[in-house]
Each structure stands twice: as C-alpha cells, then as structure tokens.
PDB file of C-alpha atoms in Angstrom:
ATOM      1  CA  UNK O 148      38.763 -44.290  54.596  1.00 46.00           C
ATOM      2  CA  UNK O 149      38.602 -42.749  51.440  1.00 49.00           C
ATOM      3  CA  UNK O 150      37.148 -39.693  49.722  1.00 51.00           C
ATOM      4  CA  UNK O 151      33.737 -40.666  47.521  1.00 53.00           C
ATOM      5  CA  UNK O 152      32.314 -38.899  44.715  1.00 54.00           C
ATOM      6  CA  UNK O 153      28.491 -37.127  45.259  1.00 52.00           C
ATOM      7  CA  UNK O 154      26.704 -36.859  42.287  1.00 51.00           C
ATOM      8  CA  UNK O 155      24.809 -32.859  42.039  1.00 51.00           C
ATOM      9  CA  UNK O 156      24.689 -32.886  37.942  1.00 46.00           C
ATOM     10  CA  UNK O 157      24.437 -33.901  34.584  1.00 45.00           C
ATOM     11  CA  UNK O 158      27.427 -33.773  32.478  1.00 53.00           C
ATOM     12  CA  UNK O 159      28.880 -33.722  29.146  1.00 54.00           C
ATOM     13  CA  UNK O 160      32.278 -33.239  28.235  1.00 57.00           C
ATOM     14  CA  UNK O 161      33.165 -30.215  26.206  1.00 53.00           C
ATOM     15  CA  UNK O 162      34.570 -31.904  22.607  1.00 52.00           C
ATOM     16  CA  UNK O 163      33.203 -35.596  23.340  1.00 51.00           C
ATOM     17  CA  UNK O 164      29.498 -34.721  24.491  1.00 51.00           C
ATOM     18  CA  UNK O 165      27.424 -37.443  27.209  1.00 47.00           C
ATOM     19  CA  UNK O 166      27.211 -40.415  24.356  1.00 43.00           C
ATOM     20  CA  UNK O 167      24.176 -42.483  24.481  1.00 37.00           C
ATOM     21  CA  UNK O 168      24.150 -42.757  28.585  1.00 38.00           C
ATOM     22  CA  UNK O 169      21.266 -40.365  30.476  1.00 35.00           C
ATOM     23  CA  UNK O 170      22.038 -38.115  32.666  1.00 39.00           C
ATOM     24  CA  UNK O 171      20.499 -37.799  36.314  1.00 37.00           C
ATOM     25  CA  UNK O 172      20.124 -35.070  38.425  1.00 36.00           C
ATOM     26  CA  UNK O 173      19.726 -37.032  42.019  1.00 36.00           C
ATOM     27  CA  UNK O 174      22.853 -36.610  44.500  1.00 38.00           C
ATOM     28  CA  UNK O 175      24.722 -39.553  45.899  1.00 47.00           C
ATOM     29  CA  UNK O 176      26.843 -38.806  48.689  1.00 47.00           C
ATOM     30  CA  UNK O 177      29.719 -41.099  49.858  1.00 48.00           C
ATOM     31  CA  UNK O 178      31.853 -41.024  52.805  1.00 48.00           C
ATOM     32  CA  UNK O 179      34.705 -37.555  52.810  1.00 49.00           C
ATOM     33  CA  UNK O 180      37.978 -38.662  54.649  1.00 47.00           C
ATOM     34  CA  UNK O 181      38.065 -38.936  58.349  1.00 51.00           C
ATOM     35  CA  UNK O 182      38.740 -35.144  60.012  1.00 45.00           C
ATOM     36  CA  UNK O 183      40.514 -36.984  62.802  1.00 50.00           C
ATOM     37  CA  UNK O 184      43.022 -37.650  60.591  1.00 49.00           C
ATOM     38  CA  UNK O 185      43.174 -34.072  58.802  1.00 47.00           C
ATOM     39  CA  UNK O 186      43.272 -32.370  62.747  1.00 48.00           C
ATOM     40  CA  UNK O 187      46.705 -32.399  63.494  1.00 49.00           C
ATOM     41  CA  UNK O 188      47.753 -31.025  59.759  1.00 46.00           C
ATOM     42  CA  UNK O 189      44.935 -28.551  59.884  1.00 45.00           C
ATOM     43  CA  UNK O 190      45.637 -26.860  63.249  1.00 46.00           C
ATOM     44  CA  UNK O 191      49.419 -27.054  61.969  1.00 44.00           C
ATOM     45  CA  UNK O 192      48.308 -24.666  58.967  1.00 47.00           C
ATOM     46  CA  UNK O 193      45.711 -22.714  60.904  1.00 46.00           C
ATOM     47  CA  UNK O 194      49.421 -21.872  63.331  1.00 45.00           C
ATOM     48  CA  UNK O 195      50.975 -21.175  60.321  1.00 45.00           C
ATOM     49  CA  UNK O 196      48.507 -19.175  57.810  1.00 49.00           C
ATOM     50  CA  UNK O 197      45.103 -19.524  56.436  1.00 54.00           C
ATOM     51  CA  UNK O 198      43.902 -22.553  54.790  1.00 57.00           C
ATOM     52  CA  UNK O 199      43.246 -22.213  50.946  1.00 62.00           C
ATOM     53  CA  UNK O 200      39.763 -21.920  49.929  1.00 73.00           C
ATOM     54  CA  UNK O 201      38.431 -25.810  49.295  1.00 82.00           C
ATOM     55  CA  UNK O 202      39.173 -26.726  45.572  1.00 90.00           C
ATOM     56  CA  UNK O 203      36.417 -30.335  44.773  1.00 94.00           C
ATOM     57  CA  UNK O 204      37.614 -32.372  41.937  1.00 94.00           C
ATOM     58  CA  UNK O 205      34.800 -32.423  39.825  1.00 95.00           C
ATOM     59  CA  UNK O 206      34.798 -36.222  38.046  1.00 95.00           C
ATOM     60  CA  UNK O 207      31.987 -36.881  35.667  1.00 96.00           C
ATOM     61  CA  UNK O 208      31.274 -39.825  34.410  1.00 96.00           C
ATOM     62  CA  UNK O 209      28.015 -41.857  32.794  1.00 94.00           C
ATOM     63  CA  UNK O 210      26.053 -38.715  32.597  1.00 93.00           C
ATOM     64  CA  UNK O 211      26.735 -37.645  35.877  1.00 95.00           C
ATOM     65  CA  UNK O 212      28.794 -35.436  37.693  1.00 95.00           C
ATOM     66  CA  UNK O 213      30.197 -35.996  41.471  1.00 95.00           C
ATOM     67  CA  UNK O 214      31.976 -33.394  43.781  1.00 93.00           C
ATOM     68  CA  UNK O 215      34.775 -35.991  44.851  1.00 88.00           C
ATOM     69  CA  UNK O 216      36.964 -34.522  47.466  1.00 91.00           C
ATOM     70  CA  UNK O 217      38.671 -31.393  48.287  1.00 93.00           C
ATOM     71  CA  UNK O 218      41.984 -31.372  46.823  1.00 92.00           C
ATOM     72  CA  UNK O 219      43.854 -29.423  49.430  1.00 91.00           C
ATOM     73  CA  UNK O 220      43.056 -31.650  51.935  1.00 91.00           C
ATOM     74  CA  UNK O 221      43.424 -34.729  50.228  1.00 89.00           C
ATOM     75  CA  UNK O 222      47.015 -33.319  48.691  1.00 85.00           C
ATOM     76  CA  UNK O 223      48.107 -32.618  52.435  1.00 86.00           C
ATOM     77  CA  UNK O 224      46.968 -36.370  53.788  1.00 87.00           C
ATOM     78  CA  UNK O 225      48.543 -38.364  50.684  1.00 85.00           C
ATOM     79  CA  UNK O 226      50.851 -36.091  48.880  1.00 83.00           C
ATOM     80  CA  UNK O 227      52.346 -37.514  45.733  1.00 80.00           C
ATOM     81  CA  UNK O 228      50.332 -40.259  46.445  1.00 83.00           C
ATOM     82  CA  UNK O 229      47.013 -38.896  45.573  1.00 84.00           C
ATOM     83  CA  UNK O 230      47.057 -39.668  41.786  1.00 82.00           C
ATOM     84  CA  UNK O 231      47.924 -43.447  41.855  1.00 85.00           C
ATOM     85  CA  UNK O 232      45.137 -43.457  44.745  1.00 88.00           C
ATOM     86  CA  UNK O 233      42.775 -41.881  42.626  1.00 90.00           C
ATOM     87  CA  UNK O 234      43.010 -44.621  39.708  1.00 90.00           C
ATOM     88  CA  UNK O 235      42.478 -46.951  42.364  1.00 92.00           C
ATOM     89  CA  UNK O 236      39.176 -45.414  44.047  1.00 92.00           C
ATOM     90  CA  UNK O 237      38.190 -44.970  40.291  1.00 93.00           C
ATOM     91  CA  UNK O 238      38.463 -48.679  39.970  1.00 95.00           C
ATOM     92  CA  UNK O 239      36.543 -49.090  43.227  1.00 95.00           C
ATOM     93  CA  UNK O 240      33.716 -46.919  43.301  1.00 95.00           C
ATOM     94  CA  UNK O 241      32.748 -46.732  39.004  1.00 96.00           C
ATOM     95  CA  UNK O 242      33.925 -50.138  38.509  1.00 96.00           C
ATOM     96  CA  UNK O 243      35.867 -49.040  35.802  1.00 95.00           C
ATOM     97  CA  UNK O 244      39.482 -51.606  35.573  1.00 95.00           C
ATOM     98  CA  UNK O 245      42.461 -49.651  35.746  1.00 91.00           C
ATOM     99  CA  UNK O 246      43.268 -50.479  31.733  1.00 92.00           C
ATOM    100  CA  UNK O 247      40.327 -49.039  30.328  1.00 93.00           C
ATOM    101  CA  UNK O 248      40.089 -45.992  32.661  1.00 93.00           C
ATOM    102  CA  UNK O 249      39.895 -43.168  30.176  1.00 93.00           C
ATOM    103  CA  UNK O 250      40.417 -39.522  31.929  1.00 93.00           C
ATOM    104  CA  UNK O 251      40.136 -36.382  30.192  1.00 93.00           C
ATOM    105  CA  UNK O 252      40.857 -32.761  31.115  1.00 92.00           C
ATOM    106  CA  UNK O 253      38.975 -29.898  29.191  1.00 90.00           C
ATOM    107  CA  UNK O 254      41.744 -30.263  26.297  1.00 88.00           C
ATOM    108  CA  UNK O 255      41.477 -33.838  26.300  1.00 89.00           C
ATOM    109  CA  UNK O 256      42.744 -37.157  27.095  1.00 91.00           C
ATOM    110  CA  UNK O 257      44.978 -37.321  30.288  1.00 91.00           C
ATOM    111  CA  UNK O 258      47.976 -40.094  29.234  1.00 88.00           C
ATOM    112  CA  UNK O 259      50.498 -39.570  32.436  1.00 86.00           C
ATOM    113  CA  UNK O 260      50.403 -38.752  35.935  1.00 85.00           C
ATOM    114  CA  UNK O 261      52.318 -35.734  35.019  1.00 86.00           C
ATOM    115  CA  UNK O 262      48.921 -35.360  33.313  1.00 89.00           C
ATOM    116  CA  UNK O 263      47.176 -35.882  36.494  1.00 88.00           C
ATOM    117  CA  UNK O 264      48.832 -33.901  38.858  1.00 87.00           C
ATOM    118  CA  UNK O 265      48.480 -30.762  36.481  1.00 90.00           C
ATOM    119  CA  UNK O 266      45.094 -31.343  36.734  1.00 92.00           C
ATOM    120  CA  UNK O 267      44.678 -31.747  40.250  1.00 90.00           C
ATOM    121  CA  UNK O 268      46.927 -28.663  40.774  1.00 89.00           C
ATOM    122  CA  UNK O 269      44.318 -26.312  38.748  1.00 92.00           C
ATOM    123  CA  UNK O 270      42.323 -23.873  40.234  1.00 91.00           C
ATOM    124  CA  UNK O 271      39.042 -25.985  39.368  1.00 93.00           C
ATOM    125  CA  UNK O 272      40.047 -29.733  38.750  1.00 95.00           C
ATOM    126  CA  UNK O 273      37.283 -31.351  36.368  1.00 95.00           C
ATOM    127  CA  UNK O 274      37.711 -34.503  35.256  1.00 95.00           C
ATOM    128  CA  UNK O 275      36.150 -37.002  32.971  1.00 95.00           C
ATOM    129  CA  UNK O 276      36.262 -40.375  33.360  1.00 95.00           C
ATOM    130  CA  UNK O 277      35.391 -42.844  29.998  1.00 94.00           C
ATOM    131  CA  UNK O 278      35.422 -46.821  30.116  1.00 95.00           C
ATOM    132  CA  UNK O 279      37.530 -47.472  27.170  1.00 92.00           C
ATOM    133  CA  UNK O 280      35.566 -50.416  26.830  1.00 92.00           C
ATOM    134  CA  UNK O 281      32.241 -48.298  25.364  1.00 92.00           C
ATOM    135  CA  UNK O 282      34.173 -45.099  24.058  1.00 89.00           C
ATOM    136  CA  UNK O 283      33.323 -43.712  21.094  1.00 89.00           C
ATOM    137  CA  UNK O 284      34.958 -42.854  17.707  1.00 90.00           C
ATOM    138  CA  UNK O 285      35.578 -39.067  18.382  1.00 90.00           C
ATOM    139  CA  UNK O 286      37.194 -40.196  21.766  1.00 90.00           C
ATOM    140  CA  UNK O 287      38.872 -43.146  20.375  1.00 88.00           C
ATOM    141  CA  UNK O 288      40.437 -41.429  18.177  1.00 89.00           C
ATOM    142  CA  UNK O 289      41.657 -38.507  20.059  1.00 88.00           C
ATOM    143  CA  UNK O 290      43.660 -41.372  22.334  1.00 87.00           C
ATOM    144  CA  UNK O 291      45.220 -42.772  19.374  1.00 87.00           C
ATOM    145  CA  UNK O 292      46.305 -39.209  17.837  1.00 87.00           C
ATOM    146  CA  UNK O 293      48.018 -38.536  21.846  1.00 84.00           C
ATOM    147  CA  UNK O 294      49.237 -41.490  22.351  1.00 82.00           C
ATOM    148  CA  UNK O 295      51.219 -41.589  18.700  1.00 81.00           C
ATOM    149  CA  UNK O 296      52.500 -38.491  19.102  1.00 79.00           C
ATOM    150  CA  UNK O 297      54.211 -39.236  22.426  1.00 71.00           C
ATOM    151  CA  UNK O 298      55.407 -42.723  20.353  1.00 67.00           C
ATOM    152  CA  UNK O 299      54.293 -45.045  23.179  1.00 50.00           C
ATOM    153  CA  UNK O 300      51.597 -46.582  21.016  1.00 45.00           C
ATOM    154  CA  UNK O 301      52.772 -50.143  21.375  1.00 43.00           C
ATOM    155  CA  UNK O 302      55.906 -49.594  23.391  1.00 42.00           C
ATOM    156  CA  UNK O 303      56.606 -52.652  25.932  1.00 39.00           C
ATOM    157  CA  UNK O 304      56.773 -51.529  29.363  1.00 38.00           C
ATOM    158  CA  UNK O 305      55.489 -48.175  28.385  1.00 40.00           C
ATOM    159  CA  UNK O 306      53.759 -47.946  32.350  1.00 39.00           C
ATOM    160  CA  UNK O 307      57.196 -47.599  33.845  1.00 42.00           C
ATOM    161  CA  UNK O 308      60.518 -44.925  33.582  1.00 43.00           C
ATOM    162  CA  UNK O 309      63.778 -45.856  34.099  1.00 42.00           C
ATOM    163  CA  UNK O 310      63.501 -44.957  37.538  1.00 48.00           C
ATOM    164  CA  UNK O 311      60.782 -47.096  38.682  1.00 47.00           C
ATOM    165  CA  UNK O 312      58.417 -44.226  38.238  1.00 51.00           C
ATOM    166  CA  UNK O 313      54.787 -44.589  36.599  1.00 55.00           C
ATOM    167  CA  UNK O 314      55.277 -42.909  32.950  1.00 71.00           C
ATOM    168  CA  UNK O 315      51.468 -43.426  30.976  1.00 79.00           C
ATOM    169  CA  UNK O 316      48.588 -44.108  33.345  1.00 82.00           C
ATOM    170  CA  UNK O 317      47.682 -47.876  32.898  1.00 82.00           C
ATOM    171  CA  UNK O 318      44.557 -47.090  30.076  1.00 81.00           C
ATOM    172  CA  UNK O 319      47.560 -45.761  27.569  1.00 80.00           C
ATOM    173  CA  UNK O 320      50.068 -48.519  28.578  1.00 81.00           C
ATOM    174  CA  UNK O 321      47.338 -50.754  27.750  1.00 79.00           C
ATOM    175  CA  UNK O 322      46.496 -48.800  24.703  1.00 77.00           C
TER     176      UNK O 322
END
C-alpha cells in the first residue's frame, strides 16, 4: 500500500502564489504504508543507532497542503525507487497525468529526478505540484526559461540517458 497525502493547510507557493483555486483548511487523511512491512528495517536500525527524526514531504497542491509521508521511512522501503513512485501516486491520488505534472521546489520548477531526489533529501521537503494543463503565465514561463537553458526544449527522447536512466521528469520531456 502506499503513502497518501493529508491535507492540514492552505498553501501558496512562494514566487507563483495559490492562482484562482481556494484554499481549505479541512484535513484529509489517507492510508501511511503498512508498519509490518517497515518492522524488520526498523528494529534493524533501532540495533544499529537511533532512527532520524521523521522528515513529511509537504506537497501542496490546489490550495491545499498535505503531509504525505515520512521520507526516512519511505527512502528505507523503496530506495531509489521513491521518486519514479512518487510521479506515479501523484498521478493516482490528484489525478494529475504524468505529462502535465508540474513540481516545484522553493526556487522553482523541478525538471529531473536529480531534481527530485535533492528535494526529498532536504531537511524539510516541500513540494508543489501544478497541472500544466491550468498553469499560469508567471509559472509557464519560468518552465520555458529552465527548460531552455538545460537545451532540452524540444529534444526527442529527452525522458531517457544513454544509460536507460530517466533524465527530465515526464512534464519537461513533454514540454
């Protein structure tokens, strides 16, 4: 089973704002991934040193904001996994496609998994998520600047590296 975002707040992101969407205040809690799972990892680390201190990913999107899912644990269950997984629960819970899935840090507009991981790695991971579908000008327009600069802005096959590996995150190869 996997993780599920619960909504606690209304939230704006720092250089694109909420839009035209209304925030809500009321909580929505989905499912958190099974402990039986986590047990035999956990008492591992308990053996071997204290557990870090639970770091949520914070995703906000529509006006709202959700405390996903701890990233410790969720880093320990699916390792490098995690990233492509979240895209996917993304798709699944917001309803948002995986081409017009829009995620920002603080600074901006997230455009690899490189991108991603840093993200999840920080010491509070905030996200914002943006159907590309409804973004704005400001927004728009940041993506375009990023996405020029790296020179994948109309690249065939821009999703993949030589290696197989996932190089933009499928809203920028779409881009």
């Amino acid at each position: 089973e996997r993780a599920n975002p619960r909504a606690d707040a209304p939230a704006c992101h720092p250089h694109v704002g909420c839009g035209s969407v209304p925030s809500s205040p009321s909580l929505v809690d989905l499912p958190r991934p099974d402990v039986a799972e986590l047990r035999p990892r956990l008492a591992s680390s308990m053996l071997h040193g204290p557990q870090a201190a639970p770091r949520d990913l914070r995703l906000d999107f529509a006006g709202r904001s959700y405390r996903w899912f701890d990233v410790n644990e969720m880093v320990q269950v699916h390792g490098t996994s995690l990233a492509p997984m979240l895209t996917e629960d993304i798709m699944q819970y917001f309803k948002v496609p995986l081409e017009y899935q829009v995620l920002c840090d603080a600074e901006g507009p997230l455009a690899s998994p490189g991108d991603l991981r840093r993200l999840l790695n920080s010491a509070a991971p905030r996200l914002w998520l943006f159907d590309a579908r409804h973004i704005g000008a400001g927004l728009r327009s940041q993506c375009e600047r990023l996405l020029a600069a790296a020179g994948n802005v109309g690249s065939p096959g821009g999703y993949e590296g030589d290696g197989g590996e996932q190089v933009l995150l499928p809203w920028a190869a779409a881009w």
